[in-house]
Coordinates of C-alpha atoms and ligand atoms in Angstrom, one line a residue:
M16 CA -81.1 -26.8 13.6
S17 CA -77.4 -27.3 13.9
T18 CA -77.0 -31.0 14.4
S19 CA -75.2 -34.2 13.7
V20 CA -77.4 -36.8 12.0
L21 CA -76.7 -40.5 12.0
V22 CA -77.3 -41.9 8.6
I23 CA -78.0 -45.6 8.4
N24 CA -78.3 -47.9 5.3
C25 CA -79.3 -51.4 6.3
G26 CA -78.7 -54.3 3.9
S27 CA -79.5 -58.0 4.5
S28 CA -76.3 -58.7 6.3
S29 CA -74.7 -55.3 6.6
I30 CA -75.2 -51.8 7.9
K31 CA -73.5 -48.8 6.5
Y32 CA -73.4 -45.8 8.8
A33 CA -72.2 -42.2 8.8
L34 CA -72.3 -39.5 11.4
V35 CA -72.8 -36.4 9.4
S36 CA -72.0 -33.0 11.0
E37 CA -71.3 -29.5 9.6
R38 CA -68.0 -30.3 7.9
R39 CA -67.7 -33.2 5.4
E40 CA -64.1 -33.7 6.5
D41 CA -65.2 -34.5 10.0
R42 CA -67.4 -37.4 9.0
I43 CA -67.3 -40.6 11.0
F44 CA -68.4 -43.6 9.0
G45 CA -68.2 -47.4 8.7
L46 CA -69.7 -50.7 7.8
A47 CA -70.9 -53.5 10.0
E48 CA -70.7 -56.6 7.9
N49 CA -71.2 -60.4 7.9
L50 CA -74.0 -59.9 10.5
G51 CA -75.4 -63.1 12.0
S52 CA -72.1 -64.9 11.4
A53 CA -69.1 -65.7 13.6
D54 CA -67.2 -63.2 11.4
A55 CA -69.4 -60.2 12.1
R56 CA -67.4 -57.0 12.4
I57 CA -67.4 -53.3 12.2
K58 CA -64.8 -51.5 10.0
G59 CA -64.6 -47.8 9.6
V60 CA -63.2 -44.4 10.3
T61 CA -63.6 -42.7 13.6
T62 CA -62.7 -39.3 15.1
G63 CA -59.7 -37.6 13.5
G64 CA -59.7 -40.1 10.6
A65 CA -58.4 -43.0 12.8
A66 CA -59.2 -46.5 11.6
L67 CA -61.7 -48.7 13.5
E68 CA -61.9 -52.5 13.4
L69 CA -64.1 -54.3 15.9
S70 CA -65.1 -57.9 16.0
I71 CA -68.7 -58.5 17.0
P72 CA -69.2 -62.3 16.7
H73 CA -72.8 -63.4 15.9
A74 CA -74.1 -59.9 16.3
D75 CA -77.5 -59.3 14.5
H76 CA -78.7 -55.9 13.2
E77 CA -79.9 -54.8 16.6
K78 CA -76.7 -55.7 18.4
A79 CA -74.6 -54.0 15.7
L80 CA -76.7 -50.9 15.8
E81 CA -76.4 -50.8 19.6
T82 CA -72.6 -51.1 19.3
I83 CA -72.4 -48.4 16.7
L84 CA -74.6 -46.0 18.7
E85 CA -72.7 -46.7 21.9
R86 CA -69.5 -45.6 20.2
L87 CA -71.1 -42.5 18.8
A88 CA -73.3 -41.5 21.7
H89 CA -70.9 -38.8 23.0
H90 CA -71.3 -37.0 19.6
N91 CA -74.9 -36.6 20.6
P92 CA -76.7 -37.3 17.3
Q93 CA -80.0 -35.5 17.2
A94 CA -81.7 -37.6 14.6
I95 CA -81.4 -40.7 12.5
G96 CA -81.9 -40.8 8.8
H97 CA -82.5 -44.1 7.1
R98 CA -81.9 -44.8 3.5
V99 CA -84.8 -46.7 2.1
V100 CA -84.6 -47.9 -1.5
H101 CA -88.3 -48.1 -2.4
G102 CA -90.9 -45.6 -1.1
G103 CA -93.6 -46.7 -3.5
T104 CA -95.5 -43.5 -4.4
L105 CA -94.2 -41.5 -1.4
T106 CA -92.8 -38.3 -2.9
K107 CA -90.5 -37.0 -0.2
A108 CA -88.6 -37.9 3.0
E109 CA -90.9 -38.7 5.9
L110 CA -90.7 -38.8 9.7
L111 CA -91.0 -42.5 10.7
T112 CA -94.5 -43.2 12.1
P113 CA -96.4 -46.5 12.2
E114 CA -98.2 -45.3 9.1
I115 CA -95.0 -44.6 7.1
I116 CA -93.5 -47.9 8.3
E117 CA -96.6 -49.6 6.9
R118 CA -96.2 -47.8 3.5
I119 CA -92.6 -49.0 3.4
R120 CA -93.8 -52.6 4.1
E121 CA -96.4 -52.2 1.3
A122 CA -93.7 -51.3 -1.2
T123 CA -91.8 -54.5 -0.3
P124 CA -93.0 -56.5 -3.4
L125 CA -91.3 -53.8 -5.5
A126 CA -88.0 -54.1 -3.7
P127 CA -87.9 -57.6 -2.1
L128 CA -84.2 -57.6 -1.5
H129 CA -83.9 -54.1 0.0
N130 CA -87.0 -53.0 1.9
P131 CA -87.2 -56.0 4.4
A132 CA -83.6 -55.3 5.4
H133 CA -84.4 -51.5 5.9
L134 CA -87.4 -52.5 8.0
V135 CA -85.2 -54.6 10.3
G136 CA -82.9 -51.6 10.8
I137 CA -85.7 -49.2 11.3
E138 CA -87.5 -51.4 13.9
A139 CA -84.2 -52.0 15.8
T140 CA -83.3 -48.3 16.0
M141 CA -86.8 -47.4 17.0
R142 CA -86.7 -49.9 19.9
L143 CA -83.2 -48.8 20.9
F144 CA -83.6 -45.1 20.6
P145 CA -87.3 -44.2 20.9
E146 CA -86.4 -40.6 21.9
L147 CA -84.6 -39.8 18.7
P148 CA -86.6 -38.5 15.7
Q149 CA -86.1 -40.9 12.8
V150 CA -86.7 -40.2 9.1
A151 CA -86.9 -42.4 6.0
V152 CA -85.2 -41.0 2.8
F153 CA -86.3 -42.8 -0.3
D154 CA -84.2 -43.5 -3.4
T155 CA -87.4 -43.3 -5.5
A156 CA -88.8 -40.0 -4.1
F157 CA -86.8 -37.7 -6.3
H158 CA -88.2 -39.3 -9.5
Q159 CA -91.9 -38.9 -8.4
T160 CA -91.9 -35.7 -10.5
M161 CA -91.6 -37.7 -13.7
P162 CA -94.5 -37.1 -16.1
S163 CA -96.8 -40.1 -16.8
H164 CA -95.5 -40.5 -20.3
A165 CA -92.0 -41.1 -18.8
Y166 CA -93.1 -43.4 -15.9
R167 CA -95.8 -45.6 -17.6
Y168 CA -94.9 -48.8 -19.4
A169 CA -96.9 -49.7 -22.6
L170 CA -98.6 -52.6 -20.7
P171 CA -102.3 -53.3 -19.9
K172 CA -103.6 -50.4 -17.8
F173 CA -104.8 -52.6 -14.9
L174 CA -101.2 -53.6 -14.1
Y175 CA -100.6 -49.9 -13.3
T176 CA -103.9 -49.1 -11.6
Q177 CA -104.2 -52.3 -9.6
H178 CA -100.6 -53.5 -9.1
N179 CA -98.5 -50.3 -9.3
V180 CA -96.5 -51.6 -12.2
R181 CA -94.7 -48.4 -13.5
R182 CA -91.3 -46.9 -13.7
Y183 CA -90.0 -45.6 -10.3
G184 CA -86.3 -44.9 -10.8
F185 CA -83.6 -45.2 -8.1
H186 CA -80.4 -43.5 -7.0
G187 CA -82.6 -40.4 -6.4
T188 CA -80.6 -39.1 -3.5
S189 CA -77.5 -39.1 -5.7
H190 CA -79.1 -37.6 -8.7
A191 CA -80.7 -34.9 -6.6
Y192 CA -77.5 -34.0 -4.8
V193 CA -75.3 -34.1 -7.9
S194 CA -77.7 -32.0 -10.0
E195 CA -78.2 -29.5 -7.2
R196 CA -74.5 -29.2 -6.4
G197 CA -73.4 -29.2 -10.1
S198 CA -76.0 -26.6 -11.2
M199 CA -74.8 -24.4 -8.3
L200 CA -71.1 -24.8 -9.5
A201 CA -72.3 -24.0 -13.0
G202 CA -73.9 -20.7 -11.7
S203 CA -77.5 -21.7 -12.4
F204 CA -78.7 -23.3 -9.2
K205 CA -81.5 -25.7 -9.9
Q206 CA -82.2 -24.0 -13.2
G207 CA -82.0 -25.4 -16.8
G208 CA -81.6 -28.9 -18.2
W209 CA -79.0 -31.4 -16.9
L210 CA -78.1 -35.0 -17.5
T211 CA -76.5 -37.0 -14.6
A212 CA -74.6 -40.3 -15.0
H213 CA -74.3 -42.1 -11.6
L214 CA -71.8 -44.9 -12.4
G215 CA -70.9 -47.3 -9.6
N216 CA -71.6 -51.0 -9.2
G217 CA -75.2 -50.0 -9.8
S218 CA -75.5 -47.3 -12.5
S219 CA -78.3 -45.0 -13.7
T220 CA -78.9 -41.9 -15.6
C221 CA -81.3 -39.0 -15.0
A222 CA -82.7 -36.0 -16.8
I223 CA -83.3 -33.0 -14.6
W224 CA -85.3 -29.9 -15.6
N225 CA -85.3 -26.9 -13.2
G226 CA -84.2 -29.1 -10.3
Q227 CA -86.8 -31.9 -10.9
S228 CA -86.3 -35.3 -12.3
V229 CA -88.2 -35.7 -15.6
D230 CA -86.9 -39.1 -16.6
T231 CA -84.4 -41.7 -15.5
S232 CA -83.0 -45.0 -16.7
M233 CA -84.1 -47.4 -13.9
G234 CA -87.7 -48.5 -13.8
L235 CA -89.9 -50.8 -11.7
T236 CA -86.7 -52.3 -10.3
P237 CA -83.0 -51.2 -10.4
L238 CA -82.4 -53.8 -13.2
E239 CA -83.7 -51.6 -16.1
G240 CA -81.4 -49.1 -17.9
V241 CA -77.7 -49.0 -18.5
V242 CA -75.1 -51.8 -18.2
M243 CA -74.0 -52.3 -14.6
G244 CA -71.4 -54.3 -12.7
T245 CA -73.5 -57.5 -12.6
R246 CA -76.9 -56.3 -13.9
S247 CA -77.8 -56.5 -17.5
G248 CA -79.7 -53.3 -17.8
D249 CA -82.1 -53.2 -20.8
V250 CA -82.7 -56.5 -22.6
D251 CA -85.5 -57.8 -24.8
P252 CA -88.1 -58.9 -22.3
S253 CA -88.7 -62.0 -24.5
I254 CA -85.3 -63.3 -23.1
H255 CA -87.5 -64.9 -20.3
S256 CA -89.6 -67.0 -22.7
F257 CA -86.6 -67.8 -24.9
L258 CA -84.5 -69.1 -22.0
A259 CA -87.5 -71.0 -20.5
S260 CA -88.4 -72.6 -23.8
N261 CA -84.9 -73.4 -25.1
L262 CA -82.9 -74.0 -21.9
G263 CA -85.7 -75.0 -19.5
W264 CA -84.7 -72.2 -17.0
D265 CA -87.2 -71.1 -14.4
I266 CA -88.0 -67.5 -13.5
Y267 CA -85.6 -67.5 -10.5
K268 CA -82.7 -68.7 -12.5
I269 CA -83.3 -66.1 -15.2
D270 CA -83.7 -63.3 -12.6
K271 CA -80.5 -64.3 -10.9
M272 CA -78.6 -64.4 -14.2
L273 CA -79.9 -60.9 -15.1
N274 CA -79.1 -59.4 -11.7
S275 CA -75.9 -61.2 -10.6
Q276 CA -74.2 -62.7 -13.6
S277 CA -74.6 -60.2 -16.3
G278 CA -73.5 -56.6 -17.0
L279 CA -69.7 -56.0 -17.0
L280 CA -69.1 -59.4 -15.4
G281 CA -71.2 -61.3 -17.9
L282 CA -69.8 -59.6 -20.9
S283 CA -66.1 -59.9 -19.8
D284 CA -66.4 -63.3 -18.1
L285 CA -63.7 -61.7 -15.9
S286 CA -64.9 -59.1 -13.4
N287 CA -67.7 -56.7 -12.4
D288 CA -65.0 -54.1 -11.4
M289 CA -64.3 -51.4 -14.0
R290 CA -60.7 -50.8 -12.8
T291 CA -59.9 -54.5 -13.3
L292 CA -61.5 -54.4 -16.8
I293 CA -59.6 -51.3 -17.8
E294 CA -56.3 -52.9 -16.7
A295 CA -57.2 -56.2 -18.5
S296 CA -58.1 -54.4 -21.6
E297 CA -54.8 -52.5 -21.6
Q298 CA -53.1 -55.9 -21.5
G299 CA -55.0 -57.0 -24.6
N300 CA -58.1 -58.8 -23.1
E301 CA -60.7 -58.5 -25.9
D302 CA -63.7 -59.5 -23.8
A303 CA -62.8 -56.8 -21.2
A304 CA -62.4 -54.2 -24.0
L305 CA -65.8 -55.2 -25.4
A306 CA -67.4 -54.9 -22.0
I307 CA -66.1 -51.4 -21.6
E308 CA -67.3 -50.5 -25.1
V309 CA -70.8 -51.8 -24.5
F310 CA -70.9 -50.0 -21.2
C311 CA -70.0 -46.6 -22.7
Y312 CA -72.1 -47.0 -25.9
R313 CA -75.2 -48.0 -23.9
L314 CA -74.6 -45.3 -21.4
A315 CA -74.4 -42.6 -24.2
K316 CA -77.5 -44.1 -25.8
S317 CA -79.4 -43.7 -22.5
L318 CA -78.2 -40.1 -22.0
A319 CA -79.2 -39.3 -25.6
G320 CA -82.7 -40.9 -25.0
L321 CA -83.2 -39.0 -21.8
S322 CA -82.4 -35.7 -23.5
C323 CA -85.9 -36.0 -25.1
G324 CA -87.3 -35.0 -21.6
L325 CA -85.3 -31.7 -21.6
P326 CA -86.2 -28.5 -23.5
R327 CA -82.5 -27.8 -23.7
I328 CA -79.3 -29.4 -22.4
D329 CA -77.1 -27.2 -20.2
G330 CA -74.7 -29.9 -19.3
L331 CA -73.8 -33.4 -18.1
F332 CA -72.6 -34.4 -14.6
F333 CA -70.5 -37.6 -14.0
T334 CA -70.5 -39.2 -10.5
G335 CA -70.2 -42.6 -8.7
G336 CA -66.9 -44.6 -8.4
I337 CA -66.5 -44.9 -12.2
G338 CA -67.8 -41.5 -13.1
E339 CA -65.7 -39.7 -10.5
N340 CA -62.5 -41.7 -11.1
S341 CA -62.2 -42.8 -14.7
A342 CA -61.2 -40.1 -17.3
Y343 CA -61.1 -42.9 -19.8
I344 CA -64.8 -43.9 -19.4
R345 CA -65.9 -40.3 -19.4
E346 CA -64.0 -39.6 -22.6
K347 CA -65.3 -42.7 -24.3
T348 CA -68.9 -42.0 -23.3
V349 CA -68.8 -38.4 -24.6
S350 CA -67.3 -39.6 -27.8
Y351 CA -70.5 -41.6 -28.4
L352 CA -72.5 -38.3 -28.2
P353 CA -71.3 -36.5 -31.2
H354 CA -74.6 -34.6 -31.9
F355 CA -74.9 -32.7 -28.7
G356 CA -72.0 -30.2 -29.1
F357 CA -70.1 -31.5 -26.0
N358 CA -66.5 -30.4 -26.2
L359 CA -64.6 -32.4 -23.7
S360 CA -61.1 -31.1 -22.7
K361 CA -58.7 -34.0 -22.7
E362 CA -56.3 -32.1 -20.5
L363 CA -58.9 -31.0 -17.9
N364 CA -60.5 -34.5 -18.0
D365 CA -57.2 -36.4 -17.6
N366 CA -55.8 -34.0 -14.9
L367 CA -58.8 -33.8 -12.6
K368 CA -57.7 -34.9 -9.3
R369 CA -59.5 -38.1 -8.1
G370 CA -62.3 -37.4 -5.7
T371 CA -62.5 -33.7 -6.5
E372 CA -65.2 -31.7 -8.4
G373 CA -64.4 -29.8 -11.5
R374 CA -65.4 -28.8 -15.0
I375 CA -63.8 -30.8 -17.8
D376 CA -65.0 -29.1 -21.1
H377 CA -63.5 -26.4 -23.3
G378 CA -66.1 -23.8 -22.4
T379 CA -68.1 -24.1 -25.6
G380 CA -71.3 -26.1 -25.9
P381 CA -73.0 -27.8 -23.0
Q382 CA -70.9 -28.0 -19.8
I383 CA -69.4 -31.3 -18.5
W384 CA -68.6 -31.6 -14.8
V385 CA -67.4 -34.3 -12.4
V386 CA -69.3 -34.0 -9.1
P387 CA -68.5 -36.5 -6.4
T388 CA -71.7 -37.7 -5.0
D389 CA -72.6 -37.4 -1.3
E390 CA -75.6 -39.6 -0.6
E391 CA -75.0 -39.6 3.2
G392 CA -74.8 -35.8 3.3
R393 CA -78.0 -35.5 1.3
I394 CA -79.8 -37.9 3.5
A395 CA -78.7 -36.0 6.6
K396 CA -79.9 -32.7 5.1
E397 CA -83.3 -34.1 4.2
T398 CA -83.5 -35.7 7.7
E399 CA -82.8 -32.3 9.3
H400 CA -85.3 -30.6 7.0
V401 CA -88.1 -33.1 8.0
V402 CA -87.2 -32.7 11.7
D403 CA -87.2 -28.9 11.5
E404 CA -90.6 -28.9 9.7
V405 CA -92.1 -31.2 12.3
T406 CA -90.7 -29.2 15.2
A407 CA -92.0 -25.9 13.6
S408 CA -95.5 -27.3 13.0
A409 CA -95.6 -28.7 16.6
T410 CA -94.6 -25.2 18.1
K411 CA -97.1 -23.4 15.8
K412 CA -100.0 -25.6 16.6
P413 CA -101.2 -23.9 19.9
D414 CA -101.3 -20.5 18.0
A415 CA -103.3 -22.0 15.1
E416 CA -105.7 -23.7 17.6
A417 CA -106.0 -20.4 19.5
A418 CA -106.8 -18.6 16.2
I419 CA -109.5 -21.1 15.4
A420 CA -111.0 -20.9 18.9
Ligands
ADP508 P1 -71.2 -48.7 -5.3 O1 -72.3 -48.6 -6.4 O2 -71.1 -50.0 -4.7 O3 -71.3 -47.5 -4.3 P2 -68.9 -47.3 -6.3 O4 -69.6 -46.0 -6.6 O5 -67.9 -47.3 -5.2 O6 -69.9 -48.5 -6.1 O7 -68.2 -47.7 -7.7 C1 -67.5 -48.9 -7.8 C2 -66.9 -48.9 -9.2 O8 -66.0 -47.8 -9.4 C3 -66.1 -50.2 -9.5 O9 -66.4 -50.7 -10.8 C4 -64.7 -49.7 -9.5 O10 -63.8 -50.4 -10.3 C5 -64.9 -48.3 -10.1 N1 -63.7 -47.5 -9.9 C6 -63.2 -46.9 -8.8 N2 -62.0 -46.3 -9.1 C7 -61.9 -46.4 -10.4 C8 -60.9 -45.9 -11.4 N3 -59.8 -45.2 -11.0 N4 -61.0 -46.2 -12.7 C9 -62.0 -46.9 -13.1 N5 -63.0 -47.4 -12.3 C10 -62.9 -47.1 -11.0

């Protein structure tokens, strides 16, 4: 179908939205923030790239969604795609039915900060727009192709069989889009072995073989893996008992520290923002310089580890705010991977225009590309795909029933 799809990403006090149509340049998008407070507002970009700023005092999710849809109604969106962080063991995007909503609710213990907010948004849009098909697209789904030796923890078996404790992986929409787009640019669409580095406030890496995720850095929750803005990434799990025994910290304090006060912010004692750290490091701030070094070294170590999941490495894709915009971080990361034959071109890397895609190696060894991610575009595409499938099976049904009769 040729449609525009409204993509919605509901957080606890915010809603990101994008109206995705054929051309990426025509996209209308925005953010409703501070929901539930006097300062609630919508900020975004509307038709023709014009800025939008709208105060919606005390609006809740439902009111904000109503306002967003009212403003977009004349664009006639034909479906709504919801980003959902945790789909448990759901392997692909799904049309929202009471059963799928229940499965999202069941996965809540695995994503206690995200799934409840998504459910608020889903329930509000279903009440407001019952006639529009709505689809959930899961961050975890792309990684459901990981083999068990990649997704199981070396923990007692019952924790997996009875409590679903395993590695799930996140940022799946981004890794799927970037590896698909990148392999197409490289002339081997969904073929071969690729590493992706999605580097934003949250960061993760992924190994992809013939278009399927075979391993990724995030695990049961988005805390595992590489160093992030405020998240620690991998630490010795005994940190919990160490801090409890020696500092008397409880589990909530430790969890908060690992999720919100660690990573680049914790190391630098300055900021979670990579741009700020690069500037500070240039001015001689040693903590900022160390934070950057740890970030790049641990990132390279993660990519090297994930390469075990690939029969061969055809290349590496950088994406996310840091991966797309920082030649310095890309160069430093590749410098920590001396055994893989990567041959980064300083000139191509430094001169790649921000926000554009391009190849940045010398043409020998595995390829290195920058591929700006497009999670909204991917969610819209998956939403269209699910709606098309459902429509096709609904129109086929009478024939099938006639054949059986
Ligand atoms: P999110 O995960 O919230 O979507 P983004 O993908 O937008 O985050 O990435 C945000 C990160 O990208 C921040 O750390 C920011 O400093 C970094 N970033 C953006 N532009 C640059 C740049 N030119 N150089 C270095 N880092 C940058």
